[in-house]
Amino acid sequence: MNIPSAYIHIPFCQQICHYCDFTKFFYNEKLADEYLEALEKEIHTYVPGEKAVVQTIFVGGGTPTVVTHKQLRKLLDMIHNHFDIASCEEYTFEANPGDLDLEKVQMLKDYGVNRISLGVQVFDDDMLEKIGRVHRVKDVYTNIDRLLQVGLSNVSIDLMYALPGQSVKDFEKTIDEALQFGLPHYSSYSLQIEPKTVFYQRYNKGTLVKPPEEDEAQMYEMLQEKLAANGVQQYEISNFAKPGFESKHNLTYWNNEYYYGIGAGSHGYLPGKRTINIRPLPAYVKQAMENGKPVLHEEPIGVKEQMEEEMFLGLRKTSGVSLTRFREKYNRDAEEVFGEAFPSLKKRGLIEQQSDKIHLTPRGRILGNEVFQEFLIDD
């Protein structure tokens, strides 16, 4: 079974951000010890023998680097013991600015981690406090310096826009400061109000107001223009990179390829099925320790679903969906499978075709969800 990627979830945070709906819990050393034991049981279920050969590993959260030095070494050891790190092309750790002392940075480097994703969000201390972040702007500078000091130069930073009280000018300042680092990769997302978050509660009470839609659109267009002018090309709706530094792990998702989903609340995609792990921490630990299979739900994925997802996910990429690859993969022509979707979306100016590639237009990127629903196949 060829599974090219592994996602490993560490659900602990020093503080819960006001917008975050990922599986996360306040860090507790004892709970983290128990979780790492359970995590190793689950990894062993997927990789019981020889080390798995994967192209990418992504350790996300939560905040994987919030754990102690001893716990971080244990985590790195278990990944090293079950996966062939030497053959892994991209090995990413998420981190929060402020969590990375020099010992942790050196440890990550020594264990073969070759890419860091930093959750910066904004270069504005007041806004960082308002959205529930614990780091401050100076921490970004300190941590990037430490990463570069040990030779970890493949750094990506996340930025957010359309935040409460954020103006177009505010976001422009964040983009300009982010670009001063000359990093190879940037991700940027507009604020989504998700259930079970602090912001969701405030939104329902009427105490949280997002910027107008026209401001949000202007922020997104400015982001695209400024990054392109600095040689950082958009390759997906929310992701930008210098040539050769596109996230190989995220491309696994958008190319509709298989990946292990390991850890509380993780989603995996294996031949014939998608898996969702148990989310509550005590239940995850209990089930993983009992049988190494803390799966809450398995959803069968047939050819119909695969073809739909090929379009949903592939159209997120700037390069779009290759009709030749679609035909090779499913032995069907996409135009035949999706009928009127192509001419209808072309007529509306939401997609266009170049050679054998179908991709979103600039307007189509803004109205992506309208495009994607056109690729649902009638039963």
Tab-separated table of N, CA, C and O in Angstrom, residues 140-261:
chain	number	residue	atom	x	y	z
A	140	VAL	N	8.560	36.764	16.569
A	140	VAL	CA	8.717	36.289	15.185
A	140	VAL	C	10.160	36.505	14.736
A	140	VAL	O	10.803	35.595	14.181
A	141	TYR	N	10.675	37.694	14.988
A	141	TYR	CA	12.057	38.006	14.596
A	141	TYR	C	13.048	37.088	15.311
A	141	TYR	O	13.977	36.544	14.690
A	142	THR	N	12.837	36.902	16.611
A	142	THR	CA	13.747	36.059	17.401
A	142	THR	C	13.744	34.631	16.883
A	142	THR	O	14.805	34.007	16.701
A	143	ASN	N	12.552	34.079	16.626
A	143	ASN	CA	12.462	32.670	16.215
A	143	ASN	C	12.992	32.448	14.806
A	143	ASN	O	13.656	31.440	14.540
A	144	ILE	N	12.718	33.372	13.892
A	144	ILE	CA	13.252	33.210	12.533
A	144	ILE	C	14.769	33.295	12.552
A	144	ILE	O	15.460	32.525	11.866
A	145	ASP	N	15.323	34.171	13.381
A	145	ASP	CA	16.787	34.251	13.524
A	145	ASP	C	17.355	32.917	14.008
A	145	ASP	O	18.377	32.438	13.507
A	146	ARG	N	16.683	32.314	14.994
A	146	ARG	CA	17.164	31.025	15.522
A	146	ARG	C	17.094	29.922	14.460
A	146	ARG	O	17.999	29.089	14.351
A	147	LEU	N	16.020	29.903	13.694
A	147	LEU	CA	15.872	28.892	12.643
A	147	LEU	C	16.975	29.038	11.602
A	147	LEU	O	17.602	28.046	11.198
A	148	LEU	N	17.233	30.260	11.198
A	148	LEU	CA	18.276	30.493	10.193
A	148	LEU	C	19.657	30.166	10.763
A	148	LEU	O	20.539	29.676	10.048
A	149	GLN	N	19.831	30.389	12.054
A	149	GLN	CA	21.116	30.137	12.724
A	149	GLN	C	21.528	28.668	12.615
A	149	GLN	O	22.712	28.357	12.480
A	150	VAL	N	20.539	27.752	12.667
A	150	VAL	CA	20.879	26.320	12.584
A	150	VAL	C	20.718	25.773	11.163
A	150	VAL	O	20.873	24.578	10.931
A	151	GLY	N	20.361	26.644	10.212
A	151	GLY	CA	20.249	26.204	8.821
A	151	GLY	C	18.858	25.766	8.404
A	151	GLY	O	18.697	25.144	7.346
A	152	LEU	N	17.838	26.084	9.213
A	152	LEU	CA	16.454	25.777	8.825
A	152	LEU	C	15.881	27.005	8.108
A	152	LEU	O	15.235	27.851	8.710
A	153	SER	N	16.142	27.086	6.809
A	153	SER	CA	15.761	28.281	6.050
A	153	SER	C	14.452	28.111	5.286
A	153	SER	O	13.893	29.093	4.788
A	154	ASN	N	13.960	26.873	5.186
A	154	ASN	CA	12.682	26.646	4.486
A	154	ASN	C	11.558	26.915	5.478
A	154	ASN	O	11.027	26.015	6.123
A	155	VAL	N	11.234	28.200	5.611
A	155	VAL	CA	10.257	28.656	6.609
A	155	VAL	C	9.037	29.226	5.896
A	155	VAL	O	9.168	30.002	4.947
A	156	SER	N	7.866	28.830	6.363
A	156	SER	CA	6.611	29.400	5.877
A	156	SER	C	5.955	30.142	7.034
A	156	SER	O	6.062	29.721	8.186
A	157	ILE	N	5.273	31.253	6.726
A	157	ILE	CA	4.500	31.898	7.778
A	157	ILE	C	3.046	32.039	7.338
A	157	ILE	O	2.753	32.249	6.168
A	158	ASP	N	2.144	31.870	8.308
A	158	ASP	CA	0.706	32.047	8.098
A	158	ASP	C	0.316	33.480	8.431
A	158	ASP	O	0.759	34.032	9.447
A	159	LEU	N	-0.545	34.048	7.595
A	159	LEU	CA	-1.090	35.384	7.840
A	159	LEU	C	-2.607	35.313	7.766
A	159	LEU	O	-3.163	34.501	7.018
A	160	MET	N	-3.292	36.157	8.528
A	160	MET	CA	-4.747	36.201	8.507
A	160	MET	C	-5.234	37.596	8.126
A	160	MET	O	-4.581	38.596	8.440
A	161	TYR	N	-6.372	37.614	7.430
A	161	TYR	CA	-6.975	38.909	7.091
A	161	TYR	C	-8.488	38.848	7.303
A	161	TYR	O	-9.039	37.795	7.608
A	162	ALA	N	-9.133	40.004	7.150
A	162	ALA	CA	-10.570	40.153	7.449
A	162	ALA	C	-10.841	39.882	8.926
A	162	ALA	O	-11.876	39.328	9.294
A	163	LEU	N	-9.891	40.292	9.779
A	163	LEU	CA	-10.055	40.153	11.223
A	163	LEU	C	-10.897	41.314	11.765
A	163	LEU	O	-10.938	42.387	11.157
A	164	PRO	N	-11.569	41.129	12.905
A	164	PRO	CA	-12.370	42.214	13.481
A	164	PRO	C	-11.519	43.459	13.729
A	164	PRO	O	-10.450	43.371	14.341
A	165	GLY	N	-11.971	44.577	13.193
A	165	GLY	CA	-11.246	45.828	13.404
A	165	GLY	C	-10.044	46.024	12.503
A	165	GLY	O	-9.336	47.019	12.625
A	166	GLN	N	-9.792	45.103	11.589
A	166	GLN	CA	-8.619	45.202	10.708
A	166	GLN	C	-8.999	45.963	9.431
A	166	GLN	O	-9.944	45.592	8.737
A	167	SER	N	-8.249	46.980	9.122
A	167	SER	CA	-8.483	47.749	7.896
A	167	SER	C	-7.594	47.210	6.772
A	167	SER	O	-6.658	46.442	7.016
A	168	VAL	N	-7.883	47.648	5.560
A	168	VAL	CA	-7.047	47.273	4.420
A	168	VAL	C	-5.614	47.757	4.665
A	168	VAL	O	-4.645	47.040	4.379
A	169	LYS	N	-5.487	48.955	5.213
A	169	LYS	CA	-4.163	49.520	5.503
A	169	LYS	C	-3.423	48.679	6.546
A	169	LYS	O	-2.209	48.457	6.432
A	170	ASP	N	-4.146	48.192	7.553
A	170	ASP	CA	-3.537	47.324	8.578
A	170	ASP	C	-2.942	46.073	7.939
A	170	ASP	O	-1.821	45.664	8.255
A	171	PHE	N	-3.723	45.461	7.043
A	171	PHE	CA	-3.252	44.213	6.430
A	171	PHE	C	-2.087	44.488	5.479
A	171	PHE	O	-1.166	43.669	5.373
A	172	GLU	N	-2.113	45.642	4.839
A	172	GLU	CA	-0.989	45.998	3.969
A	172	GLU	C	0.310	46.078	4.776
A	172	GLU	O	1.362	45.608	4.330
A	173	LYS	N	0.236	46.643	5.970
A	173	LYS	CA	1.414	46.724	6.838
A	173	LYS	C	1.920	45.329	7.189
A	173	LYS	O	3.135	45.072	7.184
A	174	THR	N	0.997	44.397	7.488
A	174	THR	CA	1.391	43.023	7.810
A	174	THR	C	2.071	42.356	6.618
A	174	THR	O	3.119	41.711	6.762
A	175	ILE	N	1.514	42.528	5.421
A	175	ILE	CA	2.123	41.922	4.225
A	175	ILE	C	3.528	42.487	4.009
A	175	ILE	O	4.480	41.737	3.768
A	176	ASP	N	3.647	43.808	4.090
A	176	ASP	CA	4.948	44.438	3.835
A	176	ASP	C	6.006	43.966	4.833
A	176	ASP	O	7.159	43.706	4.466
A	177	GLU	N	5.615	43.836	6.094
A	177	GLU	CA	6.587	43.388	7.100
A	177	GLU	C	6.951	41.922	6.884
A	177	GLU	O	8.109	41.530	7.017
A	178	ALA	N	5.950	41.119	6.519
A	178	ALA	CA	6.210	39.695	6.257
A	178	ALA	C	7.183	39.519	5.093
A	178	ALA	O	8.071	38.658	5.129
A	179	LEU	N	7.026	40.345	4.062
A	179	LEU	CA	7.872	40.222	2.876
A	179	LEU	C	9.318	40.629	3.140
A	179	LEU	O	10.226	40.221	2.413
A	180	GLN	N	9.546	41.428	4.182
A	180	GLN	CA	10.917	41.848	4.503
A	180	GLN	C	11.815	40.657	4.858
A	180	GLN	O	13.032	40.732	4.718
A	181	PHE	N	11.207	39.566	5.297
A	181	PHE	CA	12.005	38.380	5.658
A	181	PHE	C	12.506	37.631	4.430
A	181	PHE	O	13.422	36.812	4.528
A	182	GLY	N	11.869	37.849	3.276
A	182	GLY	CA	12.288	37.155	2.060
A	182	GLY	C	12.127	35.650	2.135
A	182	GLY	O	12.942	34.895	1.592
A	183	LEU	N	11.083	35.202	2.811
A	183	LEU	CA	10.887	33.758	3.020
A	183	LEU	C	10.407	33.074	1.740
A	183	LEU	O	9.829	33.714	0.857
A	184	PRO	N	10.600	31.745	1.660
A	184	PRO	CA	10.211	31.036	0.436
A	184	PRO	C	8.725	30.703	0.336
A	184	PRO	O	8.262	30.320	-0.727
A	185	HIS	N	7.966	30.845	1.442
A	185	HIS	CA	6.563	30.407	1.400
A	185	HIS	C	5.713	31.228	2.357
A	185	HIS	O	6.128	31.538	3.474
A	186	TYR	N	4.509	31.566	1.895
A	186	TYR	CA	3.530	32.286	2.717
A	186	TYR	C	2.157	31.659	2.501
A	186	TYR	O	1.788	31.336	1.370
A	187	SER	N	1.412	31.509	3.597
A	187	SER	CA	0.007	31.099	3.517
A	187	SER	C	-0.834	32.218	4.123
A	187	SER	O	-0.408	32.856	5.087
A	188	SER	N	-2.013	32.443	3.562
A	188	SER	CA	-2.846	33.514	4.099
A	188	SER	C	-4.320	33.143	3.979
A	188	SER	O	-4.762	32.682	2.927
A	189	TYR	N	-5.051	33.345	5.064
A	189	TYR	CA	-6.448	32.926	5.146
A	189	TYR	C	-7.311	34.052	5.695
A	189	TYR	O	-6.899	34.765	6.610
A	190	SER	N	-8.511	34.188	5.140
A	190	SER	CA	-9.460	35.133	5.724
A	190	SER	C	-10.102	34.480	6.944
A	190	SER	O	-10.233	33.248	7.015
A	191	LEU	N	-10.506	35.299	7.892
A	191	LEU	CA	-11.141	34.780	9.099
A	191	LEU	C	-12.468	34.117	8.755
A	191	LEU	O	-13.316	34.705	8.093
A	192	GLN	N	-12.635	32.875	9.208
A	192	GLN	CA	-13.913	32.173	9.108
A	192	GLN	C	-14.462	32.030	10.530
A	192	GLN	O	-13.731	31.594	11.429
A	193	ILE	N	-15.708	32.381	10.714
A	193	ILE	CA	-16.328	32.270	12.037
A	193	ILE	C	-16.826	30.838	12.201
A	193	ILE	O	-17.812	30.435	11.585
A	194	GLU	N	-16.122	30.058	13.010
A	194	GLU	CA	-16.426	28.630	13.164
A	194	GLU	C	-17.162	28.363	14.476
A	194	GLU	O	-16.875	29.000	15.495
A	195	PRO	N	-18.104	27.410	14.470
A	195	PRO	CA	-18.806	27.042	15.713
A	195	PRO	C	-17.822	26.606	16.802
A	195	PRO	O	-16.713	26.149	16.518
A	196	LYS	N	-18.263	26.753	18.045
A	196	LYS	CA	-17.480	26.348	19.217
A	196	LYS	C	-16.171	27.122	19.355
A	196	LYS	O	-15.168	26.596	19.833
A	197	THR	N	-16.193	28.382	18.915
A	197	THR	CA	-15.045	29.255	19.121
A	197	THR	C	-15.516	30.509	19.857
A	197	THR	O	-16.706	30.838	19.873
A	198	VAL	N	-14.562	31.215	20.459
A	198	VAL	CA	-14.880	32.473	21.149
A	198	VAL	C	-15.500	33.466	20.167
A	198	VAL	O	-16.485	34.153	20.477
A	199	PHE	N	-14.910	33.552	18.967
A	199	PHE	CA	-15.429	34.493	17.981
A	199	PHE	C	-16.859	34.144	17.555
A	199	PHE	O	-17.661	35.038	17.247
A	200	TYR	N	-17.192	32.882	17.490
A	200	TYR	CA	-18.548	32.460	17.116
A	200	TYR	C	-19.556	32.965	18.152
A	200	TYR	O	-20.628	33.475	17.804
A	201	GLN	N	-19.205	32.838	19.421
A	201	GLN	CA	-20.086	33.311	20.492
A	201	GLN	C	-20.275	34.829	20.400
A	201	GLN	O	-21.393	35.342	20.528
A	202	ARG	N	-19.174	35.537	20.166
A	202	ARG	CA	-19.259	36.999	20.060
A	202	ARG	C	-20.052	37.425	18.824
A	202	ARG	O	-20.813	38.392	18.865
A	203	TYR	N	-19.865	36.700	17.743
A	203	TYR	CA	-20.571	37.012	16.498
A	203	TYR	C	-22.079	36.866	16.694
A	203	TYR	O	-22.864	37.711	16.249
A	204	ASN	N	-22.479	35.785	17.367
A	204	ASN	CA	-23.903	35.553	17.610
A	204	ASN	C	-24.504	36.594	18.549
A	204	ASN	O	-25.701	36.894	18.476
A	205	LYS	N	-23.667	37.129	19.430
A	205	LYS	CA	-24.152	38.170	20.348
A	205	LYS	C	-24.133	39.559	19.702
A	205	LYS	O	-24.626	40.530	20.282
A	206	GLY	N	-23.544	39.651	18.532
A	206	GLY	CA	-23.460	40.938	17.845
A	206	GLY	C	-22.327	41.819	18.306
A	206	GLY	O	-22.271	43.002	17.961
A	207	THR	N	-21.389	41.241	19.072
A	207	THR	CA	-20.263	42.042	19.578
A	207	THR	C	-19.013	41.914	18.716
A	207	THR	O	-17.993	42.535	18.996
A	208	LEU	N	-19.077	41.082	17.678
A	208	LEU	CA	-17.947	40.922	16.768
A	208	LEU	C	-18.414	41.259	15.356
A	208	LEU	O	-19.405	40.706	14.870
A	209	VAL	N	-17.708	42.155	14.709
A	209	VAL	CA	-18.067	42.567	13.352
A	209	VAL	C	-16.847	42.406	12.450
A	209	VAL	O	-15.775	42.941	12.738
A	210	LYS	N	-17.031	41.646	11.368
A	210	LYS	CA	-15.958	41.491	10.384
A	210	LYS	C	-15.929	42.697	9.450
A	210	LYS	O	-16.932	43.400	9.293
A	211	PRO	N	-14.790	42.957	8.805
A	211	PRO	CA	-14.742	44.025	7.809
A	211	PRO	C	-15.732	43.751	6.667
A	211	PRO	O	-16.110	42.598	6.442
A	212	PRO	N	-16.153	44.794	5.941
A	212	PRO	CA	-17.071	44.588	4.817
A	212	PRO	C	-16.467	43.653	3.760
A	212	PRO	O	-15.239	43.567	3.628
A	213	GLU	N	-17.344	42.990	3.002
A	213	GLU	CA	-16.882	42.038	1.983
A	213	GLU	C	-15.968	42.703	0.959
A	213	GLU	O	-15.002	42.095	0.486
A	214	GLU	N	-16.262	43.959	0.615
A	214	GLU	CA	-15.421	44.636	-0.377
A	214	GLU	C	-14.012	44.877	0.164
A	214	GLU	O	-13.027	44.810	-0.573
A	215	ASP	N	-13.888	45.118	1.477
A	215	ASP	CA	-12.560	45.253	2.087
A	215	ASP	C	-11.824	43.915	2.077
A	215	ASP	O	-10.614	43.858	1.811
A	216	GLU	N	-12.550	42.849	2.383
A	216	GLU	CA	-11.940	41.508	2.373
A	216	GLU	C	-11.419	41.166	0.982
A	216	GLU	O	-10.305	40.659	0.826
A	217	ALA	N	-12.219	41.461	-0.053
A	217	ALA	CA	-11.794	41.200	-1.427
A	217	ALA	C	-10.570	42.041	-1.786
A	217	ALA	O	-9.632	41.561	-2.437
A	218	GLN	N	-10.555	43.291	-1.322
A	218	GLN	CA	-9.416	44.175	-1.599
A	218	GLN	C	-8.151	43.660	-0.911
A	218	GLN	O	-7.049	43.711	-1.477
A	219	MET	N	-8.293	43.146	0.324
A	219	MET	CA	-7.140	42.572	1.041
A	219	MET	C	-6.568	41.386	0.265
A	219	MET	O	-5.345	41.249	0.128
A	220	TYR	N	-7.450	40.532	-0.249
A	220	TYR	CA	-7.007	39.331	-0.978
A	220	TYR	C	-6.294	39.727	-2.277
A	220	TYR	O	-5.226	39.185	-2.602
A	221	GLU	N	-6.862	40.683	-3.004
A	221	GLU	CA	-6.238	41.126	-4.252
A	221	GLU	C	-4.879	41.772	-3.984
A	221	GLU	O	-3.912	41.544	-4.718
A	222	MET	N	-4.798	42.562	-2.924
A	222	MET	CA	-3.535	43.210	-2.557
A	222	MET	C	-2.485	42.159	-2.190
A	222	MET	O	-1.312	42.272	-2.564
A	223	LEU	N	-2.904	41.138	-1.452
A	223	LEU	CA	-2.016	40.036	-1.086
A	223	LEU	C	-1.424	39.397	-2.338
A	223	LEU	O	-0.199	39.201	-2.443
A	224	GLN	N	-2.281	39.074	-3.305
A	224	GLN	CA	-1.820	38.448	-4.550
A	224	GLN	C	-0.824	39.339	-5.288
A	224	GLN	O	0.234	38.875	-5.740
A	225	GLU	N	-1.153	40.618	-5.389
A	225	GLU	CA	-0.312	41.538	-6.156
A	225	GLU	C	1.046	41.761	-5.496
A	225	GLU	O	2.084	41.724	-6.159
A	226	LYS	N	1.043	41.973	-4.178
A	226	LYS	CA	2.296	42.263	-3.479
A	226	LYS	C	3.240	41.058	-3.472
A	226	LYS	O	4.452	41.200	-3.656
A	227	LEU	N	2.682	39.869	-3.254
A	227	LEU	CA	3.544	38.692	-3.237
A	227	LEU	C	4.109	38.415	-4.632
A	227	LEU	O	5.294	38.111	-4.780
A	228	ALA	N	3.261	38.547	-5.648
A	228	ALA	CA	3.736	38.324	-7.019
A	228	ALA	C	4.855	39.307	-7.372
A	228	ALA	O	5.847	38.937	-8.013
A	229	ALA	N	4.703	40.559	-6.949
A	229	ALA	CA	5.721	41.579	-7.234
A	229	ALA	C	7.049	41.272	-6.556
A	229	ALA	O	8.098	41.784	-6.966
A	230	ASN	N	6.995	40.420	-5.514
A	230	ASN	CA	8.218	40.028	-4.794
A	230	ASN	C	8.690	38.618	-5.162
A	230	ASN	O	9.469	38.011	-4.429
A	231	GLY	N	8.201	38.104	-6.294
A	231	GLY	CA	8.658	36.802	-6.779
A	231	GLY	C	8.088	35.621	-6.030
A	231	GLY	O	8.609	34.502	-6.121
A	232	VAL	N	6.992	35.844	-5.271
A	232	VAL	CA	6.338	34.764	-4.528
A	232	VAL	C	5.015	34.480	-5.241
A	232	VAL	O	4.068	35.255	-5.137
A	233	GLN	N	4.967	33.371	-5.975
A	233	GLN	CA	3.847	33.105	-6.871
A	233	GLN	C	2.733	32.323	-6.184
A	233	GLN	O	2.995	31.394	-5.410
A	234	GLN	N	1.512	32.682	-6.505
A	234	GLN	CA	0.362	31.945	-5.969
A	234	GLN	C	0.262	30.597	-6.672
A	234	GLN	O	0.277	30.527	-7.896
A	235	TYR	N	0.188	29.510	-5.895
A	235	TYR	CA	0.020	28.193	-6.502
A	235	TYR	C	-1.237	27.481	-6.005
A	235	TYR	O	-1.582	26.398	-6.481
A	236	GLU	N	-1.937	28.125	-5.052
A	236	GLU	CA	-3.196	27.591	-4.529
A	236	GLU	C	-3.978	28.770	-3.972
A	236	GLU	O	-3.406	29.842	-3.769
A	237	ILE	N	-5.256	28.604	-3.736
A	237	ILE	CA	-6.099	29.727	-3.335
A	237	ILE	C	-5.490	30.536	-2.194
A	237	ILE	O	-5.526	31.760	-2.193
A	238	SER	N	-4.893	29.848	-1.214
A	238	SER	CA	-4.383	30.533	-0.016
A	238	SER	C	-2.873	30.421	0.159
A	238	SER	O	-2.353	30.812	1.197
A	239	ASN	N	-2.167	29.904	-0.840
A	239	ASN	CA	-0.739	29.614	-0.658
A	239	ASN	C	0.117	30.178	-1.777
A	239	ASN	O	-0.253	30.124	-2.961
A	240	PHE	N	1.302	30.655	-1.370
A	240	PHE	CA	2.196	31.381	-2.261
A	240	PHE	C	3.633	30.913	-1.979
A	240	PHE	O	4.009	30.731	-0.823
A	241	ALA	N	4.431	30.755	-3.036
A	241	ALA	CA	5.797	30.261	-2.826
A	241	ALA	C	6.733	30.754	-3.912
A	241	ALA	O	6.323	31.026	-5.044
A	242	LYS	N	8.008	30.846	-3.550
A	242	LYS	CA	9.032	31.012	-4.565
A	242	LYS	C	9.144	29.687	-5.321
A	242	LYS	O	8.867	28.622	-4.751
A	243	PRO	N	9.534	29.716	-6.606
A	243	PRO	CA	9.592	28.481	-7.396
A	243	PRO	C	10.397	27.384	-6.695
A	243	PRO	O	11.506	27.626	-6.213
A	244	GLY	N	9.808	26.191	-6.591
A	244	GLY	CA	10.468	25.047	-5.961
A	244	GLY	C	10.188	24.895	-4.489
A	244	GLY	O	10.582	23.899	-3.873
A	245	PHE	N	9.480	25.872	-3.883
A	245	PHE	CA	9.210	25.815	-2.446
A	245	PHE	C	7.724	25.628	-2.128
A	245	PHE	O	7.290	25.843	-0.998
A	246	GLU	N	6.944	25.199	-3.117
A	246	GLU	CA	5.550	24.870	-2.855
A	246	GLU	C	5.491	23.731	-1.836
A	246	GLU	O	6.360	22.849	-1.831
A	247	SER	N	4.489	23.751	-0.958
A	247	SER	CA	4.395	22.715	0.077
A	247	SER	C	4.036	21.374	-0.557
A	247	SER	O	2.920	21.175	-1.046
A	248	LYS	N	4.989	20.449	-0.543
A	248	LYS	CA	4.743	19.123	-1.119
A	248	LYS	C	3.648	18.392	-0.346
A	248	LYS	O	2.866	17.630	-0.917
A	249	HIS	N	3.607	18.614	0.972
A	249	HIS	CA	2.599	17.928	1.774
A	249	HIS	C	1.198	18.402	1.409
A	249	HIS	O	0.289	17.596	1.197
A	250	ASN	N	1.004	19.707	1.340
A	250	ASN	CA	-0.324	20.214	0.999
A	250	ASN	C	-0.713	19.842	-0.425
A	250	ASN	O	-1.900	19.641	-0.711
A	251	LEU	N	0.253	19.723	-1.319
A	251	LEU	CA	-0.049	19.282	-2.678
A	251	LEU	C	-0.565	17.844	-2.691
A	251	LEU	O	-1.318	17.459	-3.584
A	252	THR	N	-0.181	17.058	-1.686
A	252	THR	CA	-0.759	15.710	-1.555
A	252	THR	C	-2.276	15.803	-1.428
A	252	THR	O	-3.014	15.046	-2.066
A	253	TYR	N	-2.753	16.738	-0.596
A	253	TYR	CA	-4.198	16.912	-0.426
A	253	TYR	C	-4.842	17.366	-1.735
A	253	TYR	O	-5.848	16.811	-2.188
A	254	TRP	N	-4.286	18.405	-2.344
A	254	TRP	CA	-4.916	19.014	-3.514
A	254	TRP	C	-4.807	18.133	-4.752
A	254	TRP	O	-5.603	18.283	-5.685
A	255	ASN	N	-3.826	17.221	-4.767
A	255	ASN	CA	-3.733	16.260	-5.866
A	255	ASN	C	-4.562	15.005	-5.604
A	255	ASN	O	-4.512	14.049	-6.372
A	256	ASN	N	-5.310	15.022	-4.485
A	256	ASN	CA	-6.220	13.927	-4.150
A	256	ASN	C	-5.469	12.599	-3.998
A	256	ASN	O	-5.894	11.556	-4.493
A	257	GLU	N	-4.334	12.655	-3.281
A	257	GLU	CA	-3.533	11.459	-3.036
A	257	GLU	C	-3.700	11.011	-1.587
A	257	GLU	O	-4.182	11.750	-0.741
A	258	TYR	N	-3.286	9.784	-1.299
A	258	TYR	CA	-3.515	9.182	0.019
A	258	TYR	C	-2.566	9.744	1.078
A	258	TYR	O	-1.435	10.137	0.780
A	259	TYR	N	-3.047	9.736	2.329
A	259	TYR	CA	-2.197	10.141	3.452
A	259	TYR	C	-2.726	9.526	4.745
A	259	TYR	O	-3.933	9.323	4.907
A	260	TYR	N	-1.805	9.220	5.655
A	260	TYR	CA	-2.183	8.792	7.002
A	260	TYR	C	-2.651	10.017	7.783
A	260	TYR	O	-2.046	11.085	7.684
A	261	GLY	N	-3.714	9.862	8.579
A	261	GLY	CA	-4.128	10.902	9.506
A	261	GLY	C	-4.006	10.344	10.916
A	261	GLY	O	-4.778	9.466	11.308
